[in-house]
mmCIF file of N, CA and C in Angstrom:
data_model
loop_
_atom_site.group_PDB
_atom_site.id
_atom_site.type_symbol
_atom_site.label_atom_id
_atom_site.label_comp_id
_atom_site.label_asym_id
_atom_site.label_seq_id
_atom_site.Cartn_x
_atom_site.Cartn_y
_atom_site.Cartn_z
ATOM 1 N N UNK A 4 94.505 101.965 63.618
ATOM 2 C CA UNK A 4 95.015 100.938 64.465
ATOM 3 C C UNK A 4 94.988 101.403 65.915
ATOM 4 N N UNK A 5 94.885 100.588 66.802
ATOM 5 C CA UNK A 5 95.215 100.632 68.482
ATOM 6 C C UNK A 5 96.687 99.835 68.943
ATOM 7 N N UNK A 6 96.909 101.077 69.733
ATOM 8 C CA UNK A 6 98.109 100.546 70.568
ATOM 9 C C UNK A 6 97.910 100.431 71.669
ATOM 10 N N UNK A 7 98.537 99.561 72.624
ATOM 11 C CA UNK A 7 98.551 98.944 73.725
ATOM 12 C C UNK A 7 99.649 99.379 74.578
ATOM 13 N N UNK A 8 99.666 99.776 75.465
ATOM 14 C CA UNK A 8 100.995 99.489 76.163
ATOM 15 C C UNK A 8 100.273 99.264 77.817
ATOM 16 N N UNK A 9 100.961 98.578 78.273
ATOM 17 C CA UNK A 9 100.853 97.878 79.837
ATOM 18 C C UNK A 9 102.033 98.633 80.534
ATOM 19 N N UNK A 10 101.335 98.442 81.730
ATOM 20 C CA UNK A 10 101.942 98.847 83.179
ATOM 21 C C UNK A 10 102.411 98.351 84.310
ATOM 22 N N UNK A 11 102.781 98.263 85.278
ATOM 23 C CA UNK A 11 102.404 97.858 86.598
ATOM 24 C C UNK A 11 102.747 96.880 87.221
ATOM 25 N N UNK A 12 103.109 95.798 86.213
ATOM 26 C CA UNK A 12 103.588 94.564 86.692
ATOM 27 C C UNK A 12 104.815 94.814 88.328
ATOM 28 N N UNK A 13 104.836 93.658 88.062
ATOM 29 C CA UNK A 13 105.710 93.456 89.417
ATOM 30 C C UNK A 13 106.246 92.105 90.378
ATOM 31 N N UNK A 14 107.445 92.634 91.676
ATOM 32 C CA UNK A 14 107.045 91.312 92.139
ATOM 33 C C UNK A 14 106.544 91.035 93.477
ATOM 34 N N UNK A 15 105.351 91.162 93.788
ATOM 35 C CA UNK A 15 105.090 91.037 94.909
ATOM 36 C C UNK A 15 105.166 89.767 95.964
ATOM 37 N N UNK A 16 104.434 89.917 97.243
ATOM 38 C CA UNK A 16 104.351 88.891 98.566
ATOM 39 C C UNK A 16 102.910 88.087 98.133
ATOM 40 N N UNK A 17 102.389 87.167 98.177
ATOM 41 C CA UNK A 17 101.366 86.565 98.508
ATOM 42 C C UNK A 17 100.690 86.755 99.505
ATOM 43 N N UNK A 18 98.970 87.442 99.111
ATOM 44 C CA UNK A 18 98.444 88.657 100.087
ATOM 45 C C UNK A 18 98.230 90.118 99.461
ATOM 46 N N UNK A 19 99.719 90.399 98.617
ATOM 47 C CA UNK A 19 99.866 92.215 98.255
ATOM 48 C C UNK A 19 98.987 92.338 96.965
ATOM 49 N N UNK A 20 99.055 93.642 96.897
ATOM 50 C CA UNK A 20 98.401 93.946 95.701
ATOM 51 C C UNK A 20 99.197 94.991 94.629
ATOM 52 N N UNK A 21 98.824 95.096 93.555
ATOM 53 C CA UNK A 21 99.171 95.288 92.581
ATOM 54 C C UNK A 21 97.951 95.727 91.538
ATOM 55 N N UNK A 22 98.443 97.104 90.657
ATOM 56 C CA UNK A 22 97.824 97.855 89.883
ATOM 57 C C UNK A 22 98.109 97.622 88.165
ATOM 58 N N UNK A 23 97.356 97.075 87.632
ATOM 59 C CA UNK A 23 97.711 96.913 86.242
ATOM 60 C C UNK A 23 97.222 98.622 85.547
ATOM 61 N N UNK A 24 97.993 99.272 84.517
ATOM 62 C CA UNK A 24 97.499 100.516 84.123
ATOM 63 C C UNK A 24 97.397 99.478 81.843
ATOM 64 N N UNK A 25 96.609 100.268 81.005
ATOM 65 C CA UNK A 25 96.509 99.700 79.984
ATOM 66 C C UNK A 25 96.506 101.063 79.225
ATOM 67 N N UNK A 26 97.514 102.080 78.381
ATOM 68 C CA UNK A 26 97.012 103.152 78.215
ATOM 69 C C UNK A 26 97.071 102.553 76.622
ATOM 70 N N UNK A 27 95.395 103.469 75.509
ATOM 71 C CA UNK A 27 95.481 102.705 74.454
ATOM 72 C C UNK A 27 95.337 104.567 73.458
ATOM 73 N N UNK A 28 95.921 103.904 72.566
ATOM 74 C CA UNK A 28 96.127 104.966 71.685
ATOM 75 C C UNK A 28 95.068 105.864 71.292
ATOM 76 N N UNK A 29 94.063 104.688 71.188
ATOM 77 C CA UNK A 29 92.396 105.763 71.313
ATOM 78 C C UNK A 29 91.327 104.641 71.667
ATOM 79 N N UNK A 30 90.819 105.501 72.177
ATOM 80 C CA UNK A 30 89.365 104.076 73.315
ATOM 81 C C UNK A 30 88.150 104.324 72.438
ATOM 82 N N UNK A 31 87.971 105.650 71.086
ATOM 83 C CA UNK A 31 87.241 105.517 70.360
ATOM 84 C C UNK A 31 86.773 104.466 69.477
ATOM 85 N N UNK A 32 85.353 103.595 69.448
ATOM 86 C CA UNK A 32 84.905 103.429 68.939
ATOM 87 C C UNK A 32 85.305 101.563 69.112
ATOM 88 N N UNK A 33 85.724 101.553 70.280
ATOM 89 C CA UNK A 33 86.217 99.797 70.754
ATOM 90 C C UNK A 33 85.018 99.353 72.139
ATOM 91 N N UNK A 34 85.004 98.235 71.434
ATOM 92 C CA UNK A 34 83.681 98.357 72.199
ATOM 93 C C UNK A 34 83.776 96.841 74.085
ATOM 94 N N UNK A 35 85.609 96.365 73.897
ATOM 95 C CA UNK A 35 85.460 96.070 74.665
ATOM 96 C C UNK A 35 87.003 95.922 75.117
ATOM 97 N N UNK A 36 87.356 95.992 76.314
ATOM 98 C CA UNK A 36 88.651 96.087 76.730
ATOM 99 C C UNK A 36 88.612 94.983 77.852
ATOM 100 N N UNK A 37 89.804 94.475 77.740
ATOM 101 C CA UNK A 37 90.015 93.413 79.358
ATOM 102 C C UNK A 37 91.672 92.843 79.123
ATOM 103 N N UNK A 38 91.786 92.006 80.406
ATOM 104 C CA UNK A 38 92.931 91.880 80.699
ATOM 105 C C UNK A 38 93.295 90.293 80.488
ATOM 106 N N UNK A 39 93.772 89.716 80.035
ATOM 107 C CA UNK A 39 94.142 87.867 79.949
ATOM 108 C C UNK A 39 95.982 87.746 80.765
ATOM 109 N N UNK A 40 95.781 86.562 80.902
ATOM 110 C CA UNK A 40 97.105 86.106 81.083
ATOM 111 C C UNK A 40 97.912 84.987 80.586
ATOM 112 N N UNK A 41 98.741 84.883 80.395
ATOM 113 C CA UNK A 41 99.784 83.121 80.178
ATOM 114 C C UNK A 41 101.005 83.126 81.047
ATOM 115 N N UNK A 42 100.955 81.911 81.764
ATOM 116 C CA UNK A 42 101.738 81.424 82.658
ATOM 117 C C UNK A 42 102.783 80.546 81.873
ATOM 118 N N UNK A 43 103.584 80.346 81.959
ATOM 119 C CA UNK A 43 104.547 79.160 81.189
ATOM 120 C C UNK A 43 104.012 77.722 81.236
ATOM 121 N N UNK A 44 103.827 77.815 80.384
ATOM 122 C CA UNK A 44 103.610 76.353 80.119
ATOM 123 C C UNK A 44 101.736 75.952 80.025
ATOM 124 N N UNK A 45 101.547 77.306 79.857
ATOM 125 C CA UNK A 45 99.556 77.262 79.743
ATOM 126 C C UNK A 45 98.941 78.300 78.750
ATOM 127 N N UNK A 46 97.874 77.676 78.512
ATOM 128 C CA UNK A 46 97.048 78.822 77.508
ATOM 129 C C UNK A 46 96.303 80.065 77.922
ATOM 130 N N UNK A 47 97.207 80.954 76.972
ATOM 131 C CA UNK A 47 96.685 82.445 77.359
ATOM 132 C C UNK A 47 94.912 82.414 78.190
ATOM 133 N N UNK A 48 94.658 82.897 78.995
ATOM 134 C CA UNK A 48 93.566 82.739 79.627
ATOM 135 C C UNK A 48 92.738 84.331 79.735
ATOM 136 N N UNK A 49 91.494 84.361 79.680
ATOM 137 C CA UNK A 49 90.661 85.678 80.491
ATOM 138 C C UNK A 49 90.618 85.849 81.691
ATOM 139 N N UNK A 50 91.289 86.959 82.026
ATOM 140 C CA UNK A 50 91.140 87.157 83.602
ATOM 141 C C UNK A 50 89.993 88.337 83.686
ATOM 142 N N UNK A 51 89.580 89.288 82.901
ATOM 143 C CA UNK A 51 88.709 90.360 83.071
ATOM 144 C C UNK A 51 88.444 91.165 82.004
ATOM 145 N N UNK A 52 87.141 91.655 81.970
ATOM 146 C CA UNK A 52 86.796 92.354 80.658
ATOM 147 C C UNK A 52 86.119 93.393 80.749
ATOM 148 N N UNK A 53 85.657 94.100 79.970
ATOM 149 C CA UNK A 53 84.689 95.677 80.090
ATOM 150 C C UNK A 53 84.650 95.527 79.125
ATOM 151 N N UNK A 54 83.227 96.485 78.928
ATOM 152 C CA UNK A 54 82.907 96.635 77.807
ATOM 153 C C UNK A 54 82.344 98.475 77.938
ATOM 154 N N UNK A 55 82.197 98.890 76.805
ATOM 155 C CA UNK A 55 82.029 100.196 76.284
ATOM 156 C C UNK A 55 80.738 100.709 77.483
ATOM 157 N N UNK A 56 79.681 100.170 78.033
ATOM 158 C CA UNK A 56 78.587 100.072 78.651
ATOM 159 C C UNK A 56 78.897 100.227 79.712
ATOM 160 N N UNK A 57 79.997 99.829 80.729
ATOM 161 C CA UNK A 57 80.437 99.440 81.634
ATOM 162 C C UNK A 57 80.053 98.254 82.606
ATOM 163 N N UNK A 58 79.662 97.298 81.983
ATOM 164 C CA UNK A 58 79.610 96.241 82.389
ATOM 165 C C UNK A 58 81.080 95.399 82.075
ATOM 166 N N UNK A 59 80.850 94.423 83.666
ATOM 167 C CA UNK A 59 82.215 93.566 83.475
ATOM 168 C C UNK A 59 81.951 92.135 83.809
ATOM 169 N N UNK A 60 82.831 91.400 84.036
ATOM 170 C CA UNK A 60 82.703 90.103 83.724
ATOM 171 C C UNK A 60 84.220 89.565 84.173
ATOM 172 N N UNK A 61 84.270 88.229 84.989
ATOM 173 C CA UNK A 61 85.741 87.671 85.795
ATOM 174 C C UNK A 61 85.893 86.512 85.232
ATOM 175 N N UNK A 62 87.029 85.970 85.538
ATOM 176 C CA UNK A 62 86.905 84.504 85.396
ATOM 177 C C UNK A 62 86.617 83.909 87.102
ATOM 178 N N UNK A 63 86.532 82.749 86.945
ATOM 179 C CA UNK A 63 86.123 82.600 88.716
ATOM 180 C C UNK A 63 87.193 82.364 89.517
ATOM 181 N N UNK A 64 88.609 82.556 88.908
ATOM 182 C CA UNK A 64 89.138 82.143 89.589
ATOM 183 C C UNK A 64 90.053 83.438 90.125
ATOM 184 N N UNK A 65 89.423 84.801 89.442
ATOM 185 C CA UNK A 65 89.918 85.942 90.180
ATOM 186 C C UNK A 65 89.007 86.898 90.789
ATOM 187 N N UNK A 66 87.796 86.016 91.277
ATOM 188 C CA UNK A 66 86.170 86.880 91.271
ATOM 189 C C UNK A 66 86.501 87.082 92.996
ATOM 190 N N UNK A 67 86.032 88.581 93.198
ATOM 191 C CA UNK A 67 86.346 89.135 94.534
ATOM 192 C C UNK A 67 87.996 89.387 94.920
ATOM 193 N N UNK A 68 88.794 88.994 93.924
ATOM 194 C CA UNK A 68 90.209 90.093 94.318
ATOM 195 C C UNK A 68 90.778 90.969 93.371
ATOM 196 N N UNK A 69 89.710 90.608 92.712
ATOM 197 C CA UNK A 69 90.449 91.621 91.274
ATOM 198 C C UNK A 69 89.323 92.136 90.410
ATOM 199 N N UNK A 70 89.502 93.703 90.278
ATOM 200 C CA UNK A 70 88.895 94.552 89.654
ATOM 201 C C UNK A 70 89.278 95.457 88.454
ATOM 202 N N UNK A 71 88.330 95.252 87.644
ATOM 203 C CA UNK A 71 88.801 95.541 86.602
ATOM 204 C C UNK A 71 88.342 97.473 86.489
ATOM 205 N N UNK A 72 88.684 98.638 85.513
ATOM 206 C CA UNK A 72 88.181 99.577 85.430
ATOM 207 C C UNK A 72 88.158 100.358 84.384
ATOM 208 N N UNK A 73 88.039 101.271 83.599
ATOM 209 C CA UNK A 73 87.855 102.075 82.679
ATOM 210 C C UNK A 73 88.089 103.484 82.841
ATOM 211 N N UNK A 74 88.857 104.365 82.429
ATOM 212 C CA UNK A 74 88.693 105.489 82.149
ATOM 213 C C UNK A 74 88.738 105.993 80.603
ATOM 214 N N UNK A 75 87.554 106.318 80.264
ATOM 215 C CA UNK A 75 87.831 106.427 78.915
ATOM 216 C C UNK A 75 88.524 108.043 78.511
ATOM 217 N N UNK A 76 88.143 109.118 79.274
ATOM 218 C CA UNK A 76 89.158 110.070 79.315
ATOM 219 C C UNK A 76 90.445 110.270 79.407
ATOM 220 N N UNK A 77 91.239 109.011 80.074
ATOM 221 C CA UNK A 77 92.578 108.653 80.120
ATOM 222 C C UNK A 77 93.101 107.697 78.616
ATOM 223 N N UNK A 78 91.909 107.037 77.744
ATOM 224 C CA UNK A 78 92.365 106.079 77.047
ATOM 225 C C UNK A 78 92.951 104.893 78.344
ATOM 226 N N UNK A 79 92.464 104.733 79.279
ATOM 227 C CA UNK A 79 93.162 103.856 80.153
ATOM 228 C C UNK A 79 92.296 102.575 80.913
ATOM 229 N N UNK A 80 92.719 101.145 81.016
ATOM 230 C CA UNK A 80 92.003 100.539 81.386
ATOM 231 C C UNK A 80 92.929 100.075 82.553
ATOM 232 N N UNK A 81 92.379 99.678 84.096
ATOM 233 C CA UNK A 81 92.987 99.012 84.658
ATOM 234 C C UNK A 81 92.317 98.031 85.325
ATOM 235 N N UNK A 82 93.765 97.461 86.351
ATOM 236 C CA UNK A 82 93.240 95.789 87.159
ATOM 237 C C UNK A 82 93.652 96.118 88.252
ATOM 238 N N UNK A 83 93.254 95.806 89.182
ATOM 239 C CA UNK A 83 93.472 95.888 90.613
ATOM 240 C C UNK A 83 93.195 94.590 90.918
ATOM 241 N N UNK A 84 94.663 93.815 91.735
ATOM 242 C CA UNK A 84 94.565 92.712 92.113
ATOM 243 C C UNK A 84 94.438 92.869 93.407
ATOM 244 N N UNK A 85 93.815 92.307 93.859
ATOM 245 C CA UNK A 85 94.188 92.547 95.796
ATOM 246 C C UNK A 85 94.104 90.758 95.551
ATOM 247 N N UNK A 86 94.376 90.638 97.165
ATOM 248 C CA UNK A 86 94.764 89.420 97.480
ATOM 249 C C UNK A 86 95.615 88.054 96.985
ATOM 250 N N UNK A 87 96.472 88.609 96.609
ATOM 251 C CA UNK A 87 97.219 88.091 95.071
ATOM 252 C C UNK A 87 97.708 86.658 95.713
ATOM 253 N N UNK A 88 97.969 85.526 94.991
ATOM 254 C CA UNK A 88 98.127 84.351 94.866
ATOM 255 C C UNK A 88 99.522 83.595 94.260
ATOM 256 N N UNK A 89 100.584 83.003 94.638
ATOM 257 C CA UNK A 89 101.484 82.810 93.839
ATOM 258 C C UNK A 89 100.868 81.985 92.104
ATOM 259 N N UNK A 90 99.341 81.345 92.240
ATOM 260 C CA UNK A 90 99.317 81.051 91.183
ATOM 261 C C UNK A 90 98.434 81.915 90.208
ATOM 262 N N UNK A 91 98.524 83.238 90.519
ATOM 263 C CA UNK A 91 98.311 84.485 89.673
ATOM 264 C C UNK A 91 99.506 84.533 88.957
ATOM 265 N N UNK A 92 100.262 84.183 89.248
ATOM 266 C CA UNK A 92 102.358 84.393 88.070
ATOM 267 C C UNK A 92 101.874 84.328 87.012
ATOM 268 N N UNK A 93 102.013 85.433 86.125
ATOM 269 C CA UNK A 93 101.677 85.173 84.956
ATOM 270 C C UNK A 93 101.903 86.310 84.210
ATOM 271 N N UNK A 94 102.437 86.405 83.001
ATOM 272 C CA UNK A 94 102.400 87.630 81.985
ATOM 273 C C UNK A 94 101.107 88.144 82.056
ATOM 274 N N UNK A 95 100.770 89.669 82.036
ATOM 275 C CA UNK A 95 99.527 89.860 81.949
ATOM 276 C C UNK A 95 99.554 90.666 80.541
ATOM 277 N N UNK A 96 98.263 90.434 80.036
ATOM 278 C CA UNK A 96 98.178 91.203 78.311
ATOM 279 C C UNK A 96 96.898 92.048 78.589
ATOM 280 N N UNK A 97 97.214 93.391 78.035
ATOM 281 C CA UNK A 97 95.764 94.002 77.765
ATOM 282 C C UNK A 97 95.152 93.800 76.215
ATOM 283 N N UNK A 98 93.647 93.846 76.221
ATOM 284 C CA UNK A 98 93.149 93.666 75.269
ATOM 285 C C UNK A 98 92.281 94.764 74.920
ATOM 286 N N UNK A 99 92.054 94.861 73.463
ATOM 287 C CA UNK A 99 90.875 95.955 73.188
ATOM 288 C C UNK A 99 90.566 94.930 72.060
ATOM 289 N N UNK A 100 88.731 95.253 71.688
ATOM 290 C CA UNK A 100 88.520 94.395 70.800
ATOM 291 C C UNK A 100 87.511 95.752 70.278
ATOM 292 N N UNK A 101 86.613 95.441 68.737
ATOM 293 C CA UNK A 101 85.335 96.765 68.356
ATOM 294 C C UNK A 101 85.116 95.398 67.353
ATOM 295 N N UNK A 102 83.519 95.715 67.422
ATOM 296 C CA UNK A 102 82.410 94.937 66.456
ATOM 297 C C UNK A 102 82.267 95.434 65.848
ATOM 298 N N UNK A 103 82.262 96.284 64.921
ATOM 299 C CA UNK A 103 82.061 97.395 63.843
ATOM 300 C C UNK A 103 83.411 97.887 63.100
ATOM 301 N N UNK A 104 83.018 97.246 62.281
ATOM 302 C CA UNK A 104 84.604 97.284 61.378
ATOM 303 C C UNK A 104 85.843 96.647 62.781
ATOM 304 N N UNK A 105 85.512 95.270 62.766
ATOM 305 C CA UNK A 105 86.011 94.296 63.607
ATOM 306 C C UNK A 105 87.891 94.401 63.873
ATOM 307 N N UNK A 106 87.811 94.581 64.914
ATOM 308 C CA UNK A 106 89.436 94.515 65.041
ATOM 309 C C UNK A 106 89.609 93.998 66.329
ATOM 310 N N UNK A 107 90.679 93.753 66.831
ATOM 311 C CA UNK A 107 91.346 92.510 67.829
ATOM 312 C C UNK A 107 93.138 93.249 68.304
ATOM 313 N N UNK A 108 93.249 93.749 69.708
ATOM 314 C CA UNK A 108 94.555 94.569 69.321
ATOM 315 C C UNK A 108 94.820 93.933 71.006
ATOM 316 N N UNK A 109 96.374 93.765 70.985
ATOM 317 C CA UNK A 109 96.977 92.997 71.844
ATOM 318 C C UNK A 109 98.340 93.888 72.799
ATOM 319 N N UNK A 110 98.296 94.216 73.898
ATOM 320 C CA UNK A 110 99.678 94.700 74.190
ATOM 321 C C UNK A 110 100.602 93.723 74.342
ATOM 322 N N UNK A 111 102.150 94.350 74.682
ATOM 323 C CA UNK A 111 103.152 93.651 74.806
ATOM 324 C C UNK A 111 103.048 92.856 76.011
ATOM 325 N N UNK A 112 102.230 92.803 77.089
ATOM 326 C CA UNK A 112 102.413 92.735 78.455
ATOM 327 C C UNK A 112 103.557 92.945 79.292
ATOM 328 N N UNK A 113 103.046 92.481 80.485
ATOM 329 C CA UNK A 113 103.364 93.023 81.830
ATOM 330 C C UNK A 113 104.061 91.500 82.615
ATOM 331 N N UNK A 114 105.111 91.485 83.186
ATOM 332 C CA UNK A 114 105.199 90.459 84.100
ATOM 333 C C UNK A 114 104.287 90.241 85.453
ATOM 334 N N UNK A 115 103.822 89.926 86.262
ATOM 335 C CA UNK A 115 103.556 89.321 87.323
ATOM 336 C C UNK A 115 104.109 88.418 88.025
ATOM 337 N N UNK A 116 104.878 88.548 89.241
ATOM 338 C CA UNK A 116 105.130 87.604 89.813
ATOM 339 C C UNK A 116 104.860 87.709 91.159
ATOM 340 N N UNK A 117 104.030 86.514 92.302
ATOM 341 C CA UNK A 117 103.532 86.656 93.456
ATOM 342 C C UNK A 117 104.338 85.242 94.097
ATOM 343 N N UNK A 118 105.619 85.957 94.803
ATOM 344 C CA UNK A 118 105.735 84.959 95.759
ATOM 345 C C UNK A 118 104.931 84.198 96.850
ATOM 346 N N UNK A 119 105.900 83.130 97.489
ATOM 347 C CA UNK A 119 104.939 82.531 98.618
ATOM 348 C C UNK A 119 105.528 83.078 99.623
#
């Protein structure tokens, strides 16, 4: 099994930035990690992904302030929000997923909150 645990949350200004950390119990043999969110009252969404290759992938509505990253020596994935938005508010969840002997593993998340 993989464990999840999240980091970083917070409450920032509209403008600031903020560091998501994702440390996972083992980054062996998962072949893709990223970050989603749910806001109250909306469906969990993709905000960013990686994959084992290091290729990544945004949604468009966080493309150019937020970066996603990998350390696989840390077991650690993170997000770097810059330019943050009050309608970024949102629980953030890390994800790990593996195609090979298929599994799907979810952290507890993180709050987010970006005033105006």
């Amino acid at each position: 099994q993989v464990q999840l645990v999240e980091s970083g949350g917070g409450l920032v200004q509209a403008g600031g930035s903020l560091r998501l950390s994702c440390v996972a119990s083992t980054i062996f043999n998962i072949n893709i990690m990223g970050w989603y969110r749910q806001a109250p009252g909306k469906q969990r969404e993709l905000v960013a992904v990686t994959t084992s290759g290091g290729s990544t992938n945004y949604a468009d509505s966080v493309k150019g302030r937020f970066t996603i990253s990998r350390d696989n020596g840390k077991n650690t994935v993170y997000l770097q929000m810059n330019s943050l938005k009050p309608e970024d508010t949102a629980v953030y969840y890390c994800n790990a997923k593996r195609t090979v002997y298929v599994g799907n593993w979810w952290g507890q998340g993180t709050q987010v909150t970006v005033s105006s």
